[in-house]
Each structure stands twice: as C-alpha cells, then as structure tokens.
Short mmCIF file of N, CA and C in Angstrom, two decimals:
data_model
loop_
_atom_site.label_atom_id
_atom_site.label_comp_id
_atom_site.label_asym_id
_atom_site.label_seq_id
_atom_site.Cartn_x
_atom_site.Cartn_y
_atom_site.Cartn_z
N MET A 356 -13.82 9.35 -10.11
CA MET A 356 -13.80 9.23 -8.66
C MET A 356 -12.33 9.18 -8.22
N SER A 357 -11.99 9.99 -7.24
CA SER A 357 -10.61 10.02 -6.76
C SER A 357 -10.53 9.43 -5.36
N LEU A 358 -9.35 8.97 -5.00
CA LEU A 358 -9.13 8.42 -3.67
C LEU A 358 -9.50 9.44 -2.59
N PRO A 359 -9.06 10.70 -2.65
CA PRO A 359 -9.44 11.66 -1.61
C PRO A 359 -10.95 11.85 -1.48
N GLU A 360 -11.65 11.82 -2.60
CA GLU A 360 -13.11 11.96 -2.55
C GLU A 360 -13.76 10.78 -1.84
N VAL A 361 -13.30 9.57 -2.16
CA VAL A 361 -13.85 8.37 -1.53
C VAL A 361 -13.46 8.33 -0.05
N GLU A 362 -12.24 8.69 0.26
CA GLU A 362 -11.82 8.75 1.67
C GLU A 362 -12.70 9.72 2.46
N GLY A 363 -13.03 10.84 1.84
CA GLY A 363 -13.88 11.82 2.50
C GLY A 363 -15.22 11.23 2.90
N ARG A 364 -15.77 10.37 2.09
CA ARG A 364 -17.06 9.75 2.38
C ARG A 364 -16.93 8.53 3.28
N MET A 365 -15.89 7.73 3.06
CA MET A 365 -15.78 6.43 3.73
C MET A 365 -15.03 6.46 5.06
N VAL A 366 -14.22 7.51 5.28
CA VAL A 366 -13.38 7.54 6.48
C VAL A 366 -13.56 8.82 7.29
N LYS A 367 -13.65 9.95 6.62
CA LYS A 367 -13.58 11.24 7.30
C LYS A 367 -14.95 11.78 7.65
N GLY A 368 -15.63 11.08 8.50
CA GLY A 368 -16.95 11.51 8.94
C GLY A 368 -17.36 10.73 10.15
N GLY A 369 -18.53 11.00 10.63
CA GLY A 369 -19.06 10.26 11.77
C GLY A 369 -19.41 8.84 11.38
N TYR A 370 -19.69 8.04 12.38
CA TYR A 370 -19.96 6.62 12.16
C TYR A 370 -21.09 6.40 11.16
N LEU A 371 -22.24 7.01 11.39
CA LEU A 371 -23.38 6.75 10.51
C LEU A 371 -23.13 7.23 9.08
N ASP A 372 -22.53 8.40 8.92
CA ASP A 372 -22.25 8.90 7.57
C ASP A 372 -21.31 7.96 6.82
N THR A 373 -20.27 7.50 7.49
CA THR A 373 -19.32 6.60 6.82
C THR A 373 -19.92 5.21 6.62
N LEU A 374 -20.81 4.80 7.52
CA LEU A 374 -21.49 3.52 7.36
C LEU A 374 -22.39 3.55 6.13
N TYR A 375 -23.23 4.57 6.02
CA TYR A 375 -24.14 4.67 4.87
C TYR A 375 -23.39 4.91 3.56
N ALA A 376 -22.17 5.38 3.64
CA ALA A 376 -21.36 5.54 2.43
C ALA A 376 -21.10 4.19 1.76
N ALA A 377 -21.24 3.10 2.50
CA ALA A 377 -21.07 1.76 1.91
C ALA A 377 -22.11 1.53 0.83
N TYR A 378 -23.34 1.97 1.05
CA TYR A 378 -24.38 1.84 0.02
C TYR A 378 -23.96 2.62 -1.23
N TRP A 379 -23.48 3.84 -1.02
CA TRP A 379 -23.04 4.69 -2.13
C TRP A 379 -21.90 4.03 -2.90
N ALA A 380 -20.90 3.54 -2.17
CA ALA A 380 -19.72 2.93 -2.81
C ALA A 380 -20.12 1.71 -3.63
N ALA A 381 -20.98 0.86 -3.07
CA ALA A 381 -21.42 -0.32 -3.81
C ALA A 381 -22.19 0.09 -5.06
N GLY A 382 -22.95 1.15 -4.97
CA GLY A 382 -23.71 1.64 -6.11
C GLY A 382 -22.86 2.17 -7.24
N GLN A 383 -21.60 2.49 -6.96
CA GLN A 383 -20.69 2.97 -8.00
C GLN A 383 -20.20 1.83 -8.88
N GLY A 384 -20.33 0.61 -8.41
CA GLY A 384 -19.98 -0.56 -9.21
C GLY A 384 -18.48 -0.79 -9.33
N GLU A 385 -18.12 -1.49 -10.40
CA GLU A 385 -16.74 -1.95 -10.59
C GLU A 385 -15.71 -0.84 -10.62
N ALA A 386 -16.10 0.35 -11.00
CA ALA A 386 -15.15 1.47 -11.04
C ALA A 386 -14.60 1.79 -9.65
N MET A 387 -15.33 1.42 -8.63
CA MET A 387 -14.92 1.71 -7.25
C MET A 387 -13.92 0.68 -6.71
N ILE A 388 -13.84 -0.48 -7.31
CA ILE A 388 -13.03 -1.57 -6.76
C ILE A 388 -11.56 -1.20 -6.55
N PRO A 389 -10.86 -0.59 -7.51
CA PRO A 389 -9.45 -0.27 -7.27
C PRO A 389 -9.24 0.68 -6.08
N ILE A 390 -10.14 1.61 -5.90
CA ILE A 390 -10.01 2.55 -4.78
C ILE A 390 -10.27 1.84 -3.46
N LEU A 391 -11.30 1.00 -3.41
CA LEU A 391 -11.59 0.25 -2.19
C LEU A 391 -10.45 -0.71 -1.84
N GLU A 392 -9.86 -1.32 -2.87
CA GLU A 392 -8.71 -2.20 -2.65
C GLU A 392 -7.55 -1.41 -2.05
N GLN A 393 -7.30 -0.24 -2.58
CA GLN A 393 -6.22 0.60 -2.07
C GLN A 393 -6.48 0.97 -0.61
N MET A 394 -7.72 1.26 -0.29
CA MET A 394 -8.06 1.62 1.08
C MET A 394 -7.84 0.46 2.05
N LEU A 395 -8.19 -0.75 1.64
CA LEU A 395 -7.96 -1.92 2.50
C LEU A 395 -6.48 -2.25 2.63
N SER A 396 -5.70 -1.87 1.63
CA SER A 396 -4.25 -2.17 1.63
C SER A 396 -3.45 -1.24 2.53
N THR A 397 -4.06 -0.13 2.96
CA THR A 397 -3.32 0.85 3.78
C THR A 397 -4.11 1.21 5.05
N PRO A 398 -4.45 0.23 5.88
CA PRO A 398 -5.27 0.52 7.05
C PRO A 398 -4.61 1.45 8.06
N LYS A 399 -3.29 1.39 8.19
CA LYS A 399 -2.60 2.25 9.17
C LYS A 399 -2.76 3.72 8.83
N LYS A 400 -2.86 4.03 7.55
CA LYS A 400 -3.06 5.41 7.11
C LYS A 400 -4.36 5.96 7.71
N TYR A 401 -5.39 5.16 7.75
CA TYR A 401 -6.69 5.63 8.23
C TYR A 401 -6.81 5.60 9.75
N GLN A 402 -5.99 4.79 10.39
CA GLN A 402 -5.99 4.77 11.85
C GLN A 402 -5.46 6.07 12.43
N LYS A 403 -4.71 6.81 11.63
CA LYS A 403 -4.14 8.09 12.08
C LYS A 403 -5.10 9.26 11.85
N GLU A 404 -6.19 9.03 11.12
CA GLU A 404 -7.15 10.10 10.85
C GLU A 404 -7.80 10.56 12.15
N PRO A 405 -8.08 11.86 12.28
CA PRO A 405 -8.71 12.37 13.51
C PRO A 405 -10.03 11.69 13.86
N CYS A 406 -10.80 11.28 12.85
CA CYS A 406 -12.10 10.66 13.15
C CYS A 406 -12.05 9.14 13.02
N ALA A 407 -10.86 8.54 13.07
CA ALA A 407 -10.73 7.09 12.91
C ALA A 407 -11.53 6.32 13.95
N ALA A 408 -11.63 6.85 15.15
CA ALA A 408 -12.34 6.15 16.22
C ALA A 408 -13.84 6.13 15.97
N THR A 409 -14.35 7.07 15.19
CA THR A 409 -15.80 7.12 14.97
C THR A 409 -16.21 6.69 13.57
N SER A 410 -15.28 6.39 12.72
CA SER A 410 -15.57 5.98 11.35
C SER A 410 -15.98 4.51 11.30
N ALA A 411 -16.73 4.14 10.29
CA ALA A 411 -17.12 2.74 10.09
C ALA A 411 -16.09 1.97 9.27
N TYR A 412 -14.96 2.61 8.95
CA TYR A 412 -13.89 1.96 8.20
C TYR A 412 -13.23 0.90 9.07
N PRO A 413 -12.89 -0.26 8.60
CA PRO A 413 -12.97 -0.80 7.25
C PRO A 413 -14.23 -1.61 6.97
N PHE A 414 -15.13 -1.73 7.98
CA PHE A 414 -16.36 -2.48 7.76
C PHE A 414 -17.09 -2.00 6.51
N ASN A 415 -17.21 -0.67 6.35
CA ASN A 415 -17.96 -0.14 5.22
C ASN A 415 -17.32 -0.49 3.88
N VAL A 416 -16.00 -0.54 3.83
CA VAL A 416 -15.29 -0.89 2.60
C VAL A 416 -15.52 -2.37 2.28
N ILE A 417 -15.44 -3.21 3.29
CA ILE A 417 -15.67 -4.65 3.11
C ILE A 417 -17.11 -4.89 2.63
N TRP A 418 -18.07 -4.21 3.27
CA TRP A 418 -19.47 -4.35 2.91
C TRP A 418 -19.68 -3.95 1.44
N ALA A 419 -19.10 -2.83 1.05
CA ALA A 419 -19.26 -2.36 -0.34
C ALA A 419 -18.69 -3.38 -1.32
N LEU A 420 -17.50 -3.89 -1.04
CA LEU A 420 -16.90 -4.89 -1.94
C LEU A 420 -17.78 -6.14 -2.05
N ALA A 421 -18.39 -6.54 -0.95
CA ALA A 421 -19.24 -7.72 -0.95
C ALA A 421 -20.49 -7.53 -1.81
N HIS A 422 -20.84 -6.28 -2.09
CA HIS A 422 -22.05 -6.00 -2.86
C HIS A 422 -21.77 -5.51 -4.28
N ILE A 423 -20.52 -5.66 -4.71
CA ILE A 423 -20.17 -5.38 -6.11
C ILE A 423 -19.88 -6.74 -6.75
N ASP A 424 -20.76 -7.19 -7.60
CA ASP A 424 -20.66 -8.51 -8.20
C ASP A 424 -19.57 -8.54 -9.27
N SER A 425 -18.36 -8.80 -8.80
CA SER A 425 -17.20 -8.84 -9.68
C SER A 425 -16.19 -9.84 -9.12
N ASP A 426 -15.58 -10.61 -10.02
CA ASP A 426 -14.56 -11.56 -9.57
C ASP A 426 -13.41 -10.84 -8.87
N ARG A 427 -13.10 -9.63 -9.32
CA ARG A 427 -12.02 -8.85 -8.70
C ARG A 427 -12.37 -8.49 -7.26
N SER A 428 -13.61 -8.13 -7.04
CA SER A 428 -14.07 -7.81 -5.69
C SER A 428 -13.92 -9.03 -4.77
N LEU A 429 -14.35 -10.18 -5.26
CA LEU A 429 -14.22 -11.42 -4.49
C LEU A 429 -12.76 -11.72 -4.18
N LYS A 430 -11.90 -11.53 -5.16
CA LYS A 430 -10.47 -11.80 -4.98
C LYS A 430 -9.88 -10.91 -3.88
N ILE A 431 -10.27 -9.65 -3.84
CA ILE A 431 -9.79 -8.72 -2.81
C ILE A 431 -10.28 -9.15 -1.44
N LEU A 432 -11.53 -9.53 -1.35
CA LEU A 432 -12.08 -10.00 -0.07
C LEU A 432 -11.34 -11.25 0.40
N MET A 433 -11.05 -12.14 -0.51
CA MET A 433 -10.34 -13.37 -0.15
C MET A 433 -8.94 -13.05 0.36
N LYS A 434 -8.29 -12.14 -0.30
CA LYS A 434 -6.95 -11.72 0.13
C LYS A 434 -7.00 -11.09 1.52
N PHE A 435 -7.96 -10.22 1.74
CA PHE A 435 -8.06 -9.52 3.01
C PHE A 435 -8.49 -10.44 4.14
N SER A 436 -9.22 -11.50 3.84
CA SER A 436 -9.72 -12.40 4.89
C SER A 436 -8.67 -13.41 5.33
N GLY A 437 -7.53 -13.44 4.66
CA GLY A 437 -6.49 -14.43 4.93
C GLY A 437 -5.96 -14.41 6.35
N GLY A 438 -5.33 -15.47 6.68
CA GLY A 438 -4.76 -15.60 8.02
C GLY A 438 -5.70 -16.32 8.96
N ARG A 439 -5.14 -16.83 10.01
CA ARG A 439 -5.93 -17.57 10.98
C ARG A 439 -6.09 -16.80 12.29
N THR A 440 -5.90 -15.50 12.22
CA THR A 440 -6.03 -14.69 13.42
C THR A 440 -7.51 -14.50 13.74
N LYS A 441 -7.77 -13.98 14.92
CA LYS A 441 -9.15 -13.69 15.33
C LYS A 441 -9.46 -12.21 15.10
N ASN A 442 -8.83 -11.63 14.11
CA ASN A 442 -9.02 -10.24 13.76
C ASN A 442 -10.46 -10.04 13.30
N PHE A 443 -11.16 -9.06 13.91
CA PHE A 443 -12.57 -8.81 13.59
C PHE A 443 -12.77 -8.49 12.12
N ASP A 444 -11.92 -7.66 11.54
CA ASP A 444 -12.08 -7.27 10.14
C ASP A 444 -11.90 -8.46 9.21
N GLN A 445 -10.99 -9.36 9.53
CA GLN A 445 -10.82 -10.55 8.71
C GLN A 445 -12.04 -11.46 8.83
N ALA A 446 -12.61 -11.54 10.02
CA ALA A 446 -13.82 -12.34 10.21
C ALA A 446 -14.98 -11.76 9.40
N VAL A 447 -15.10 -10.44 9.39
CA VAL A 447 -16.15 -9.79 8.60
C VAL A 447 -15.91 -10.04 7.12
N ALA A 448 -14.67 -10.03 6.69
CA ALA A 448 -14.36 -10.30 5.29
C ALA A 448 -14.75 -11.73 4.92
N ARG A 449 -14.57 -12.68 5.84
CA ARG A 449 -14.99 -14.06 5.56
C ARG A 449 -16.51 -14.14 5.42
N LEU A 450 -17.24 -13.40 6.26
CA LEU A 450 -18.70 -13.34 6.14
C LEU A 450 -19.09 -12.67 4.82
N ALA A 451 -18.33 -11.65 4.43
CA ALA A 451 -18.60 -10.95 3.18
C ALA A 451 -18.46 -11.91 1.99
N ILE A 452 -17.47 -12.76 2.03
CA ILE A 452 -17.27 -13.76 0.97
C ILE A 452 -18.46 -14.71 0.94
N GLN A 453 -18.90 -15.14 2.11
CA GLN A 453 -20.05 -16.04 2.19
C GLN A 453 -21.29 -15.38 1.59
N GLY A 454 -21.53 -14.12 1.95
CA GLY A 454 -22.67 -13.39 1.40
C GLY A 454 -22.55 -13.17 -0.10
N PHE A 455 -21.36 -12.80 -0.55
CA PHE A 455 -21.10 -12.60 -1.98
C PHE A 455 -21.44 -13.87 -2.75
N ARG A 456 -20.93 -15.00 -2.28
CA ARG A 456 -21.15 -16.27 -2.98
C ARG A 456 -22.62 -16.68 -2.97
N LEU A 457 -23.31 -16.41 -1.87
CA LEU A 457 -24.74 -16.73 -1.79
C LEU A 457 -25.53 -15.90 -2.80
N ARG A 458 -25.27 -14.60 -2.86
CA ARG A 458 -25.97 -13.74 -3.81
C ARG A 458 -25.68 -14.16 -5.25
N ARG A 459 -24.44 -14.51 -5.50
CA ARG A 459 -24.06 -14.92 -6.86
C ARG A 459 -24.74 -16.24 -7.22
N ALA A 460 -24.76 -17.19 -6.30
CA ALA A 460 -25.40 -18.48 -6.57
C ALA A 460 -26.90 -18.33 -6.79
N LYS A 461 -27.53 -17.46 -6.03
CA LYS A 461 -28.98 -17.24 -6.15
C LYS A 461 -29.32 -16.20 -7.21
N GLN A 462 -28.29 -15.52 -7.72
CA GLN A 462 -28.44 -14.46 -8.72
C GLN A 462 -29.45 -13.41 -8.27
N SER A 463 -29.30 -12.99 -7.01
CA SER A 463 -30.22 -12.00 -6.46
C SER A 463 -29.60 -11.27 -5.28
N GLU A 464 -29.86 -9.98 -5.21
CA GLU A 464 -29.37 -9.14 -4.11
C GLU A 464 -30.20 -9.29 -2.83
N VAL A 465 -31.27 -10.05 -2.85
CA VAL A 465 -32.11 -10.17 -1.65
C VAL A 465 -31.55 -11.18 -0.64
N TYR A 466 -30.43 -11.79 -0.96
CA TYR A 466 -29.80 -12.75 -0.06
C TYR A 466 -28.63 -12.10 0.67
N GLY A 467 -28.35 -12.62 1.85
CA GLY A 467 -27.23 -12.10 2.61
C GLY A 467 -26.90 -13.01 3.78
N VAL A 468 -25.92 -12.57 4.54
CA VAL A 468 -25.42 -13.32 5.69
C VAL A 468 -25.42 -12.38 6.88
N LEU A 469 -25.93 -12.85 8.00
CA LEU A 469 -25.99 -12.04 9.22
C LEU A 469 -24.58 -11.70 9.68
N VAL A 470 -24.35 -10.42 9.96
CA VAL A 470 -23.01 -9.97 10.36
C VAL A 470 -22.84 -10.02 11.87
N ARG A 471 -23.77 -9.50 12.62
CA ARG A 471 -23.55 -9.37 14.05
C ARG A 471 -23.48 -10.71 14.76
N ALA A 472 -22.88 -10.70 15.92
CA ALA A 472 -22.61 -11.93 16.66
C ALA A 472 -23.88 -12.67 17.05
N GLU A 473 -24.95 -11.92 17.27
CA GLU A 473 -26.20 -12.58 17.61
C GLU A 473 -27.36 -11.74 17.12
N GLY A 474 -28.43 -12.38 16.84
CA GLY A 474 -29.65 -11.70 16.43
C GLY A 474 -30.83 -12.52 16.91
N LYS A 475 -31.97 -11.90 16.90
CA LYS A 475 -33.18 -12.58 17.34
C LYS A 475 -34.18 -12.59 16.21
N LEU A 476 -34.59 -13.77 15.79
CA LEU A 476 -35.67 -13.89 14.83
C LEU A 476 -36.95 -13.70 15.63
N LEU A 477 -37.67 -12.63 15.30
CA LEU A 477 -38.86 -12.25 16.07
C LEU A 477 -40.14 -12.62 15.34
N GLU A 478 -41.19 -12.82 16.12
CA GLU A 478 -42.49 -13.21 15.58
C GLU A 478 -43.15 -12.07 14.79
N ARG A 479 -42.90 -10.84 15.19
CA ARG A 479 -43.45 -9.66 14.51
C ARG A 479 -42.43 -8.53 14.60
N PRO A 480 -42.60 -7.45 13.82
CA PRO A 480 -41.61 -6.37 13.83
C PRO A 480 -41.73 -5.47 15.06
N SER A 481 -41.26 -6.01 16.16
CA SER A 481 -41.25 -5.29 17.44
C SER A 481 -40.14 -5.86 18.30
N PRO A 482 -39.33 -4.99 18.94
CA PRO A 482 -38.28 -5.52 19.81
C PRO A 482 -38.86 -6.28 21.01
N LYS A 483 -40.14 -6.09 21.26
CA LYS A 483 -40.81 -6.76 22.39
C LYS A 483 -41.50 -8.06 21.98
N ALA A 484 -41.41 -8.43 20.70
CA ALA A 484 -42.08 -9.62 20.19
C ALA A 484 -41.42 -10.89 20.73
N ARG A 485 -42.17 -11.96 20.63
CA ARG A 485 -41.66 -13.27 21.06
C ARG A 485 -40.50 -13.67 20.15
N VAL A 486 -39.43 -14.18 20.77
CA VAL A 486 -38.25 -14.63 20.03
C VAL A 486 -38.52 -16.03 19.51
N LEU A 487 -38.44 -16.18 18.20
CA LEU A 487 -38.64 -17.49 17.58
C LEU A 487 -37.36 -18.31 17.60
N LYS A 488 -36.23 -17.60 17.46
CA LYS A 488 -34.94 -18.29 17.39
C LYS A 488 -33.82 -17.29 17.60
N PHE A 489 -32.75 -17.72 18.25
CA PHE A 489 -31.55 -16.89 18.38
C PHE A 489 -30.63 -17.25 17.21
N LEU A 490 -30.11 -16.22 16.55
CA LEU A 490 -29.29 -16.39 15.36
C LEU A 490 -27.85 -16.00 15.64
N GLN A 491 -26.95 -16.63 14.94
CA GLN A 491 -25.52 -16.33 15.05
C GLN A 491 -25.03 -15.70 13.76
N SER A 492 -23.90 -15.01 13.84
CA SER A 492 -23.31 -14.46 12.62
C SER A 492 -23.04 -15.61 11.65
N GLY A 493 -23.19 -15.31 10.38
CA GLY A 493 -23.00 -16.33 9.35
C GLY A 493 -24.29 -16.99 8.90
N GLN A 494 -25.40 -16.71 9.58
CA GLN A 494 -26.69 -17.28 9.17
C GLN A 494 -27.09 -16.70 7.82
N SER A 495 -27.37 -17.57 6.87
CA SER A 495 -27.81 -17.13 5.54
C SER A 495 -29.30 -16.82 5.57
N VAL A 496 -29.68 -15.75 4.87
CA VAL A 496 -31.08 -15.33 4.86
C VAL A 496 -31.50 -14.85 3.47
N LYS A 497 -32.80 -14.85 3.27
CA LYS A 497 -33.42 -14.18 2.14
C LYS A 497 -34.25 -13.05 2.75
N VAL A 498 -34.03 -11.84 2.31
CA VAL A 498 -34.79 -10.70 2.82
C VAL A 498 -36.07 -10.62 2.00
N LEU A 499 -37.20 -10.85 2.67
CA LEU A 499 -38.49 -10.85 2.01
C LEU A 499 -39.02 -9.43 1.84
N LYS A 500 -38.91 -8.64 2.90
CA LYS A 500 -39.31 -7.23 2.86
C LYS A 500 -38.31 -6.44 3.70
N PRO A 501 -37.53 -5.58 3.05
CA PRO A 501 -36.56 -4.79 3.82
C PRO A 501 -37.19 -3.53 4.41
N TYR A 502 -36.56 -3.03 5.41
CA TYR A 502 -36.83 -1.71 5.96
C TYR A 502 -38.30 -1.49 6.34
N LEU A 503 -38.74 -2.25 7.32
CA LEU A 503 -40.09 -2.08 7.85
C LEU A 503 -39.99 -1.26 9.13
N GLU A 504 -40.58 -0.07 9.13
CA GLU A 504 -40.54 0.80 10.30
C GLU A 504 -41.69 0.48 11.25
N ASN A 505 -41.35 0.44 12.53
CA ASN A 505 -42.36 0.33 13.58
C ASN A 505 -42.39 1.70 14.26
N GLN A 506 -43.35 2.52 13.87
CA GLN A 506 -43.45 3.89 14.37
C GLN A 506 -43.78 3.96 15.86
N LYS A 507 -44.28 2.86 16.42
CA LYS A 507 -44.72 2.86 17.82
C LYS A 507 -43.58 2.57 18.80
N GLU A 508 -42.45 2.10 18.28
CA GLU A 508 -41.32 1.75 19.16
C GLU A 508 -40.04 2.39 18.66
N GLU A 509 -39.21 2.79 19.60
CA GLU A 509 -37.98 3.51 19.27
C GLU A 509 -36.84 2.55 18.99
N GLY A 510 -36.06 2.90 17.98
CA GLY A 510 -34.88 2.12 17.62
C GLY A 510 -33.71 2.45 18.53
N PRO A 511 -32.58 1.76 18.38
CA PRO A 511 -31.42 1.94 19.25
C PRO A 511 -30.79 3.33 19.18
N ARG A 512 -30.98 4.05 18.09
CA ARG A 512 -30.41 5.39 17.95
C ARG A 512 -31.50 6.46 17.85
N GLY A 513 -32.66 6.16 18.39
CA GLY A 513 -33.78 7.08 18.29
C GLY A 513 -34.52 6.84 16.99
N GLY A 514 -35.62 7.51 16.80
CA GLY A 514 -36.43 7.28 15.61
C GLY A 514 -37.13 5.94 15.72
N PRO A 515 -37.91 5.59 14.69
CA PRO A 515 -38.65 4.33 14.75
C PRO A 515 -37.72 3.12 14.68
N ALA A 516 -38.15 2.04 15.32
CA ALA A 516 -37.43 0.77 15.20
C ALA A 516 -37.60 0.26 13.77
N VAL A 517 -36.54 -0.30 13.19
CA VAL A 517 -36.57 -0.75 11.80
C VAL A 517 -36.22 -2.24 11.75
N PHE A 518 -36.97 -2.97 10.93
CA PHE A 518 -36.84 -4.42 10.83
C PHE A 518 -36.79 -4.85 9.37
N ASP A 519 -36.32 -6.09 9.18
CA ASP A 519 -36.43 -6.75 7.89
C ASP A 519 -37.23 -8.03 8.10
N SER A 520 -38.14 -8.33 7.18
CA SER A 520 -38.83 -9.60 7.17
C SER A 520 -37.91 -10.56 6.43
N ILE A 521 -37.57 -11.68 7.07
CA ILE A 521 -36.57 -12.58 6.49
C ILE A 521 -37.02 -14.04 6.51
N GLU A 522 -36.35 -14.82 5.68
CA GLU A 522 -36.50 -16.27 5.68
C GLU A 522 -35.11 -16.85 5.87
N LEU A 523 -34.97 -17.76 6.83
CA LEU A 523 -33.67 -18.39 7.08
C LEU A 523 -33.39 -19.41 5.99
N ILE A 524 -32.14 -19.44 5.55
CA ILE A 524 -31.69 -20.37 4.52
C ILE A 524 -30.76 -21.37 5.18
N PRO A 525 -30.93 -22.66 5.07
CA PRO A 525 -31.91 -23.38 4.27
C PRO A 525 -33.17 -23.77 5.05
N GLN A 526 -33.26 -23.41 6.33
CA GLN A 526 -34.34 -23.87 7.19
C GLN A 526 -35.74 -23.49 6.72
N GLY A 527 -35.88 -22.30 6.15
CA GLY A 527 -37.18 -21.86 5.67
C GLY A 527 -38.02 -21.13 6.72
N GLU A 528 -37.52 -21.03 7.95
CA GLU A 528 -38.27 -20.32 8.98
C GLU A 528 -38.34 -18.84 8.64
N ARG A 529 -39.47 -18.22 8.96
CA ARG A 529 -39.66 -16.81 8.66
C ARG A 529 -39.91 -16.02 9.94
N GLY A 530 -39.51 -14.76 9.90
CA GLY A 530 -39.72 -13.86 11.03
C GLY A 530 -39.13 -12.51 10.71
N TYR A 531 -38.86 -11.75 11.76
CA TYR A 531 -38.36 -10.38 11.62
C TYR A 531 -37.06 -10.23 12.41
N LEU A 532 -36.17 -9.43 11.85
CA LEU A 532 -34.91 -9.14 12.52
C LEU A 532 -34.74 -7.63 12.58
N GLN A 533 -34.46 -7.12 13.78
CA GLN A 533 -34.25 -5.68 13.92
C GLN A 533 -32.90 -5.33 13.34
N ARG A 534 -32.86 -4.23 12.60
CA ARG A 534 -31.60 -3.75 12.04
C ARG A 534 -30.73 -3.18 13.15
N PHE A 535 -29.42 -3.33 12.99
CA PHE A 535 -28.52 -2.79 14.02
C PHE A 535 -28.14 -1.37 13.67
N GLY A 536 -27.70 -0.63 14.69
CA GLY A 536 -27.25 0.72 14.46
C GLY A 536 -28.34 1.64 13.96
N GLY A 537 -29.57 1.29 14.21
CA GLY A 537 -30.66 2.12 13.74
C GLY A 537 -31.31 1.49 12.53
N ASP A 538 -30.80 1.80 11.34
CA ASP A 538 -31.48 1.26 10.16
C ASP A 538 -30.54 0.77 9.06
N PHE A 539 -29.27 0.51 9.37
CA PHE A 539 -28.38 -0.09 8.38
C PHE A 539 -28.65 -1.58 8.36
N THR A 540 -28.60 -2.19 7.18
CA THR A 540 -28.88 -3.61 7.05
C THR A 540 -28.01 -4.46 7.98
N SER A 541 -28.56 -5.54 8.45
CA SER A 541 -27.83 -6.46 9.34
C SER A 541 -27.06 -7.51 8.56
N PHE A 542 -27.15 -7.46 7.24
CA PHE A 542 -26.59 -8.50 6.39
C PHE A 542 -25.50 -7.97 5.48
N ILE A 543 -24.54 -8.85 5.24
CA ILE A 543 -23.45 -8.50 4.33
C ILE A 543 -23.52 -9.41 3.12
#
C-alpha cells in the first residue's frame, strides 16, 4: 500500500466515498498505521487538494485508527488529540480514544462512542418514533443489531432510513439510533 493510493481513497474523492474509505482503511489493519499517521501529520497538504472541502478527511483517518486494535494506533490518536483547543478534529480524536479503550476493555468491536453532538434514542427504527432519550457525543454504547433499514421512510441522503439497535453503557437502556450521513455508523 502506498501513500498516493491511500490518499486517493481517503482524500481525493467526494464526501461519501472518502467517508466509507475509513472502513476499508481499518480493514487493512496494522500495515495501514504508518500511512494514516503520515496523513494526520501533514493536514495542510490535504487542505490544498481540490476536493478538500468535500472530503471526509481527517475524520475518516481518525475513525480508521480508532478501529485498528494496536498500541501504536492509540499512541497516534493520543498525540493528535493533544492540546486544550476546541479544535473539532482534536475533539473527535479524544472520542476515538474513548471508543478504542472501550472496545479493548470489552474485547469486542460491537462497542463504540457516539460521535455527533446529539442523537435521539428512539423507541423503534423510525425517525418519527417516540424519543426515549436525547444523547450527547461521548455516550458509550453496545450495538446490538447494526444497519437496520426502514424501507418505508427516507434517510437524510435519500434511500431508506438506516438505524442501529443499541444499548446505552452503563445505563442499559435500549432503543434505536438513526445513522448520520445516510448509513455510516454513528459511533467511533
């Protein structure tokens, strides 16, 4: 795997293509870590790319690192999350560390941490369902059933609305959370 090849998938494309590339990058495992680290170390290089405004970079790189179970990956996330600024990418990196540690402690990929600023725990997989609870970023969850399509209702980007059946950690409450951006996971 070369840096230009990874850049082509992670930076040089539309938002959804570069977002879904996070799944691909995480699937490559530890071999991908040095390239992802290099990409996080040179953010200004990618800000100059013609499609920088529509790319999911650096969120997708942070997400991928959070899903590669390696001490080196955790170390990179910790380095990138440093500082006390209110930088969005650093905040996402802090959530990524939280999710990484939760998955490692539970020894399972079904755990994660809510990324978006707010979410609604719903009674059933429908955007029109009764809200059981309003959730904030950083909420720990166990995904009971991922990727549940509701063919009767449209998602935010067209197509069916997509949900995950989840259990809140440590509260134990269960419900459904609509995925953001169409069907990319809401958890890091």
